[in-house]
Short mmCIF file of C-alpha atoms and ligand atoms in Angstrom, two decimals:
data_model
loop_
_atom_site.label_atom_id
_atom_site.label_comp_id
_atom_site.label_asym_id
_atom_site.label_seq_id
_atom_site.Cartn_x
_atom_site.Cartn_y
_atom_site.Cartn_z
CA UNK A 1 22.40 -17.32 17.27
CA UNK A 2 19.34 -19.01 15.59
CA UNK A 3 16.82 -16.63 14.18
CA UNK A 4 13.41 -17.24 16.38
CA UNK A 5 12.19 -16.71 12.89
CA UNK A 6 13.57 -17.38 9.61
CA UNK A 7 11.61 -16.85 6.47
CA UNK A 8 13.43 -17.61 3.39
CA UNK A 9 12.47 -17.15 -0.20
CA UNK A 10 9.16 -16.81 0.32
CA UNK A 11 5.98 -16.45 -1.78
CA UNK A 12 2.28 -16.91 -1.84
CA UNK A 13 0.82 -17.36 -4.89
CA UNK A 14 -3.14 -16.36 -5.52
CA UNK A 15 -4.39 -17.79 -9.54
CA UNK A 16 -0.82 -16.40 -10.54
CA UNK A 17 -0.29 -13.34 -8.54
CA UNK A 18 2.50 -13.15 -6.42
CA UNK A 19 0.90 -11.94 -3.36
CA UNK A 20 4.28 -12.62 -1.79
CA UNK A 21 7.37 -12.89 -4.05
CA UNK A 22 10.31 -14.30 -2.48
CA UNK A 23 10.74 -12.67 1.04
CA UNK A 24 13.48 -13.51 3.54
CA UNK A 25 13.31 -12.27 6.86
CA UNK A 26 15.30 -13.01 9.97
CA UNK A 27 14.06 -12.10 13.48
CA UNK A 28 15.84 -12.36 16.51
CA UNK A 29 14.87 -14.07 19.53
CA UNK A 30 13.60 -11.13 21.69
CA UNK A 31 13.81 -8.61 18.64
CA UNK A 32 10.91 -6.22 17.82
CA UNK A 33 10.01 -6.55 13.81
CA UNK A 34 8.66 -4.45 11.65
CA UNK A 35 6.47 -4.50 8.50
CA UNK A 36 5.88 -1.64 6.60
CA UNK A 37 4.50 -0.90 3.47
CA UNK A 38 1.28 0.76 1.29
CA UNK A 39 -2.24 -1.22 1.48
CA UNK A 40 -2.03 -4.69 -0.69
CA UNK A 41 1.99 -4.83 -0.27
CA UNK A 42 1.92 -8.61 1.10
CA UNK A 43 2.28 -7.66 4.93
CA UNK A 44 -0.59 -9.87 5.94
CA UNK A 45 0.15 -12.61 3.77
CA UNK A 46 3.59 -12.92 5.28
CA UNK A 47 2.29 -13.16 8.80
CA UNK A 48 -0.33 -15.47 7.74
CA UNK A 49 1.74 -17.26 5.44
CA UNK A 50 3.95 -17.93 8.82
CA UNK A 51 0.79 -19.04 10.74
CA UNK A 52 -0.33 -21.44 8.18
CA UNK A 53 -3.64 -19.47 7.05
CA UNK A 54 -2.01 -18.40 3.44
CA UNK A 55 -0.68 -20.96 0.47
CA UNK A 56 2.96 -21.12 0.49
CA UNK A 57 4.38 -21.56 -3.23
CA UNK A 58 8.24 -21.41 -2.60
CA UNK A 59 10.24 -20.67 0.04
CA UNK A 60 11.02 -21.97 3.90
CA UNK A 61 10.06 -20.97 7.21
CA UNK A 62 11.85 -21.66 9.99
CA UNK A 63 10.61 -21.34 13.80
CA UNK A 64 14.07 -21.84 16.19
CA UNK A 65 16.20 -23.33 13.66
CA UNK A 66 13.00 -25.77 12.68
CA UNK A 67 11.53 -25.53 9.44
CA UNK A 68 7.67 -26.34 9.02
CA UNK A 69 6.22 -28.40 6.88
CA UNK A 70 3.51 -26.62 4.18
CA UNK A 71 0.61 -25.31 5.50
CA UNK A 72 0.29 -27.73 8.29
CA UNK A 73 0.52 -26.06 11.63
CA UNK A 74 0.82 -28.68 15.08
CA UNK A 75 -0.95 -27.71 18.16
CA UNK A 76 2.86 -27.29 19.85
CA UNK A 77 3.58 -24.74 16.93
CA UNK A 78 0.36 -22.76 18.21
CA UNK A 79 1.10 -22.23 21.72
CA UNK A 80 4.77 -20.85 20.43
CA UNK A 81 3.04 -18.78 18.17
CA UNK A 82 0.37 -16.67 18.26
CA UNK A 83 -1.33 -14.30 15.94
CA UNK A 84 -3.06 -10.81 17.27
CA UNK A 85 -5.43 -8.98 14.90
CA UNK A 86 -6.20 -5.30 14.11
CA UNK A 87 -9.89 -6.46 14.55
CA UNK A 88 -11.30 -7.89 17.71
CA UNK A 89 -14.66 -7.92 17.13
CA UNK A 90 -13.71 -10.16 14.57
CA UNK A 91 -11.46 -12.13 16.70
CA UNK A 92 -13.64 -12.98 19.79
CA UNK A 93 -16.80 -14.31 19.91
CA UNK A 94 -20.09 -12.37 20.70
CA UNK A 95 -21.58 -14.32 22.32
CA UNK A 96 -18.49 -15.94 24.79
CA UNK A 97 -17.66 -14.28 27.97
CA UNK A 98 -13.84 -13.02 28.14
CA UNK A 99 -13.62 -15.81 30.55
CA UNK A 100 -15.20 -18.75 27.65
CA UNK A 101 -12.48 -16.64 25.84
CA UNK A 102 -9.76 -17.30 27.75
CA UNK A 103 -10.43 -20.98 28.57
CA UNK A 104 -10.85 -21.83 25.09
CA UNK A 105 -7.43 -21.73 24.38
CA UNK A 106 -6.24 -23.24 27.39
CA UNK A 107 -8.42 -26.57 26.78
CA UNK A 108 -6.95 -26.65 23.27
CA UNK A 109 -3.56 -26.94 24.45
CA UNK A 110 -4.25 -28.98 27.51
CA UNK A 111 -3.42 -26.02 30.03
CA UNK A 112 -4.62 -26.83 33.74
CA UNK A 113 -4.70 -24.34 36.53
CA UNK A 114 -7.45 -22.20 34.25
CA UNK A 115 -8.78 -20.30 37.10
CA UNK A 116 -5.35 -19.00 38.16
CA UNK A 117 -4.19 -18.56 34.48
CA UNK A 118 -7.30 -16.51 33.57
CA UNK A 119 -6.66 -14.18 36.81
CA UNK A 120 -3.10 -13.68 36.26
CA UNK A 121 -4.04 -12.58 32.17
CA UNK A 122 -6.50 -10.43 32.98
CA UNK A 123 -4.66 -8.71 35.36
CA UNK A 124 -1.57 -8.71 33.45
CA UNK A 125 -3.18 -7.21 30.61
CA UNK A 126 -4.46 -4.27 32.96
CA UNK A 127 -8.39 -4.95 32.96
CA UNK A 128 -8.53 -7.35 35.97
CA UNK A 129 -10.76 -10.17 37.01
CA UNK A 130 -14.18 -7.95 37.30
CA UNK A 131 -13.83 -8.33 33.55
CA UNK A 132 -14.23 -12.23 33.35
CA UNK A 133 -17.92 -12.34 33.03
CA UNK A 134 -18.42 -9.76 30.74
CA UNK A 135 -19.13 -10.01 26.74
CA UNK A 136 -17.09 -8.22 24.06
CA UNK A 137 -19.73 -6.05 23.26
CA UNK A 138 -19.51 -4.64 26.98
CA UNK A 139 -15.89 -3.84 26.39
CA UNK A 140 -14.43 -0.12 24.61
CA UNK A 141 -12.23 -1.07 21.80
CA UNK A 142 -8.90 -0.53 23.60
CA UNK A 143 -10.10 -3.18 26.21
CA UNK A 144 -11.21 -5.88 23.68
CA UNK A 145 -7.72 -5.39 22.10
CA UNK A 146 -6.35 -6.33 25.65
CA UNK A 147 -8.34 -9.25 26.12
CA UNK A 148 -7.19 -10.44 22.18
CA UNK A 149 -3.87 -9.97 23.71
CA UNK A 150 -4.40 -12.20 27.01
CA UNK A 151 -5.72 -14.73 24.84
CA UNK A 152 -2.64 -14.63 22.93
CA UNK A 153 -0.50 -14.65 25.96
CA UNK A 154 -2.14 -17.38 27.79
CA UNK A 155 -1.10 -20.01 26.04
CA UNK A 156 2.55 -19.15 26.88
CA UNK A 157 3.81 -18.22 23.22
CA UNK A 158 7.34 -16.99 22.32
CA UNK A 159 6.72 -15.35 19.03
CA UNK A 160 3.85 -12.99 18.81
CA UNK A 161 2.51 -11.73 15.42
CA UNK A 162 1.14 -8.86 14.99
CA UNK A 163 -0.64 -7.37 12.68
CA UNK A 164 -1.63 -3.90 13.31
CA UNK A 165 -2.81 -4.41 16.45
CA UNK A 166 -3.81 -1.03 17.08
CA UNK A 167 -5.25 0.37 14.00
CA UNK A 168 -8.80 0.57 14.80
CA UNK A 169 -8.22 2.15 17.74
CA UNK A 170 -8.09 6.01 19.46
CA UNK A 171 -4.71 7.60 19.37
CA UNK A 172 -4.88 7.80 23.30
CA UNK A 173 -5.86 4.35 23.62
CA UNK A 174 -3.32 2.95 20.99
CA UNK A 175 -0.48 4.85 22.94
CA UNK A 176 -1.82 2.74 26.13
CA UNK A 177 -2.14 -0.52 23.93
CA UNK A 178 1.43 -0.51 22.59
CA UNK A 179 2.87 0.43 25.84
CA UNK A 180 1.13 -3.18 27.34
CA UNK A 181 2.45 -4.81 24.28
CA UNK A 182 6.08 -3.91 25.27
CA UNK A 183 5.58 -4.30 28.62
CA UNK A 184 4.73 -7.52 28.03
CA UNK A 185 7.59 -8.40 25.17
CA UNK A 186 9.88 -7.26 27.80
CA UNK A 187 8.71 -8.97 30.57
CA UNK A 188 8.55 -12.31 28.88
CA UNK A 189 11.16 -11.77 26.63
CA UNK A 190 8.81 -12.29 23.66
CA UNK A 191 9.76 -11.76 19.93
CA UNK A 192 7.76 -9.50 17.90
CA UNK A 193 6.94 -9.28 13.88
CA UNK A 194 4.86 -6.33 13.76
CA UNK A 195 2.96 -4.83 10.88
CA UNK A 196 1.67 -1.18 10.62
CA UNK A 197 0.96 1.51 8.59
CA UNK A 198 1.81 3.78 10.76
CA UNK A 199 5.70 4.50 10.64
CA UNK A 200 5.80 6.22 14.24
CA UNK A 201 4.00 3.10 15.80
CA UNK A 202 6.98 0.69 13.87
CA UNK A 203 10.12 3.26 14.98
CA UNK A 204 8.51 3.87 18.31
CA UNK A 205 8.11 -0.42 18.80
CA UNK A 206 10.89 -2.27 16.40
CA UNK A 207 14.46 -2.16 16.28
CA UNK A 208 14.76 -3.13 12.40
CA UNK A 209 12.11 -3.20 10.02
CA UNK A 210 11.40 -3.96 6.34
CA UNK A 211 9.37 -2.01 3.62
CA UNK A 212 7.25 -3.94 1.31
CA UNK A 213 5.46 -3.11 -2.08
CA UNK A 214 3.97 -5.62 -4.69
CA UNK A 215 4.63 -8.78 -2.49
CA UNK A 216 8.73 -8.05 -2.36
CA UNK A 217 10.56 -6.29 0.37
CA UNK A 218 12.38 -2.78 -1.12
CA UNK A 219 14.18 -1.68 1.60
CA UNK A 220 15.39 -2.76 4.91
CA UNK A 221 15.97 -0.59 7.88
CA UNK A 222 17.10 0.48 11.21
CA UNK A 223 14.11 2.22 13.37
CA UNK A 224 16.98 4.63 14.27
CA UNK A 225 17.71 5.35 10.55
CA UNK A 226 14.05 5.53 9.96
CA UNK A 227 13.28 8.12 12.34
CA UNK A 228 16.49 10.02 11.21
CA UNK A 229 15.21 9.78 7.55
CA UNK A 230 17.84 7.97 6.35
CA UNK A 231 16.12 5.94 3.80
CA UNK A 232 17.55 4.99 -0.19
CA UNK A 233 13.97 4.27 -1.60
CA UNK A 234 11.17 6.92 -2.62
CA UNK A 235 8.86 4.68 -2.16
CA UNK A 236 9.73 4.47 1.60
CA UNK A 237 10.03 8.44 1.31
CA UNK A 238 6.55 8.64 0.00
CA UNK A 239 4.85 6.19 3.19
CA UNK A 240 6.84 8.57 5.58
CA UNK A 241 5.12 11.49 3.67
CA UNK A 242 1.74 9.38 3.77
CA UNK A 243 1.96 8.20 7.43
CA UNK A 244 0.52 11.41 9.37
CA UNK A 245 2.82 13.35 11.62
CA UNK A 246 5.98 11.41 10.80
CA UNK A 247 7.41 14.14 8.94
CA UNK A 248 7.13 17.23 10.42
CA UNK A 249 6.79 20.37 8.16
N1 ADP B 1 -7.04 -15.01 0.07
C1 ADP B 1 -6.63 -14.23 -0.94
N2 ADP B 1 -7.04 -14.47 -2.21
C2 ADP B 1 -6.66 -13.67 -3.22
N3 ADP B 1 -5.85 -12.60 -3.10
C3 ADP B 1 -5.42 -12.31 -1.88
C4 ADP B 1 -5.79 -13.10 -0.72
N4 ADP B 1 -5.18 -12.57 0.37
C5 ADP B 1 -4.49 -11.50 -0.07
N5 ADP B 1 -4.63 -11.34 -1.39
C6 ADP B 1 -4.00 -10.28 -2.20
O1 ADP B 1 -2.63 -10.24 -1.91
C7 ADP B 1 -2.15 -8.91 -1.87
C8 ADP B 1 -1.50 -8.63 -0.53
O2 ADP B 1 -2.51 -8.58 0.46
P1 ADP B 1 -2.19 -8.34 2.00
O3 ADP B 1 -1.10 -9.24 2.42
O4 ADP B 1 -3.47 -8.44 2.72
O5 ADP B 1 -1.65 -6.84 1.98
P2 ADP B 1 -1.39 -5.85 3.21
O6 ADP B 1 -1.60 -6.58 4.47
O7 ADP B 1 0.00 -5.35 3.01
O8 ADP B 1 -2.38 -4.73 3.02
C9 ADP B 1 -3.34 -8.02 -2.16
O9 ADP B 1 -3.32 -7.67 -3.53
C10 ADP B 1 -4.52 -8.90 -1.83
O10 ADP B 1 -5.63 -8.54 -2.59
MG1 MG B 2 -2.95 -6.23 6.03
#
């Protein structure tokens, strides 16, 4: 089967440091992927490096068998994939209503039927259409995260990337948040490349995941052999330590 996504050899290079040093990856359609790994490891930079926001040096990416081109992104690669942030105040617009935010993307990609589309996101996404005139700054973290998440979804994608998408928010509400994420992935079969810092969020969400340090990938893993503790690397031994209530004492 073709990899949804295949990232081979890859770096990003910043005034000579490797910010990303020769990372493969492949993630199957459907498949939940993780990224783990200490502050500064590269775990952004891959994801961006696949979105075409980082400077590729070396190295392929490959979207359904397809490999792109540089940094160069087409509008058809955007509505297959699309990029959720930890942040979303910094992702939406103050000063847009959620539904400004949700059309936006739809005019970019030529997507008619907006009222319909906007109805059926907001509703998917659990917050319903009493939410379509309101502004970011009316919204609790947890719901802004679910409105980044409709704008993602609107668009149709097949690949969602992810990175740690529920970071900034409440334990309770992050529970709720990653729930509607794999609602979602399951419902419309969507494949996942994850990043967190928080080991129980990747076992709990991704079937295989990858540990990074210094740009380069140490260790790759089962969730199931994660959770067991079946790991080679200290390092990885040393986030589970680090990531709060993985290991119980
Ligand atoms: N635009 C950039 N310019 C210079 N250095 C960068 C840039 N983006 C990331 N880096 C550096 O690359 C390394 C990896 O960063 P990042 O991918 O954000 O790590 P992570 O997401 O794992 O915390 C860090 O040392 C970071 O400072
Ligand atoms: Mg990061």
């Amino acid at each position: 089967m073709t990899a949804a996504l295949a990232v081979d050899g890859l770096s990003v290079v910043y005034d000579g440091y490797y910010a990303l040093d020769a990372v493969s990856i492949d993630v199957n359609r459907g498949e939940s992927f993780g990224l783990v790994g200490e502050s500064g490891s590269g775990k952004s930079t891959l994801l961006r490096a696949v979105a075409g926001l980082a400077p590729v040096s070396g190295g392929t990416i490959r979207i359904d068998g397809e490999t792109l081109k540089g940094s160069k992104r087409t509008k058809a690669f955007y509505r297959q994939v699309q990029m959720v942030f930890q942040d979303p105040y910094g992702s939406l617009h103050p000063r847009q209503t959620i539904d400004r935010l949700l059309l936006e993307p739809l005019a970019i990609h030529g997507i008619g039927d907006s009222e319909t589309r906007i109805a059926r996101a907001l509703d998917e996404v659990g917050l319903g259409t009493g939410f379509r005139f309101r502004y970011p700054h009316q919204l609790s973290g947890g719901q802004r995260q679910r409105v980044a998440i409709a704008r993602a979804l609107i668009v149709e994608p097949s690949i969602l990337l992810l990175d740690e998408p529920t970071s900034a928010l409440d334990a309770s509400v992050q529970a709720e948040v990653l729930n509607l994420l794999e609602q979602v992935r399951r419902d419309r079969h969507l494949t996942f490349v994850m990043v967190s810092h928080d080991l129980g969020v990747v076992t709990h969400m991704c079937e295989r995941l990858v540990v990074m340090q210094n740009g380069a990938i140490v260790e790759r893993l089962s969730a199931k052999d994660l959770a067991a503790g079946k790991v080679e690397e200290d390092y990885t031994r040393n986030l589970m330590v680090a990531s709060k209530g993985f290991v119980r004492d």
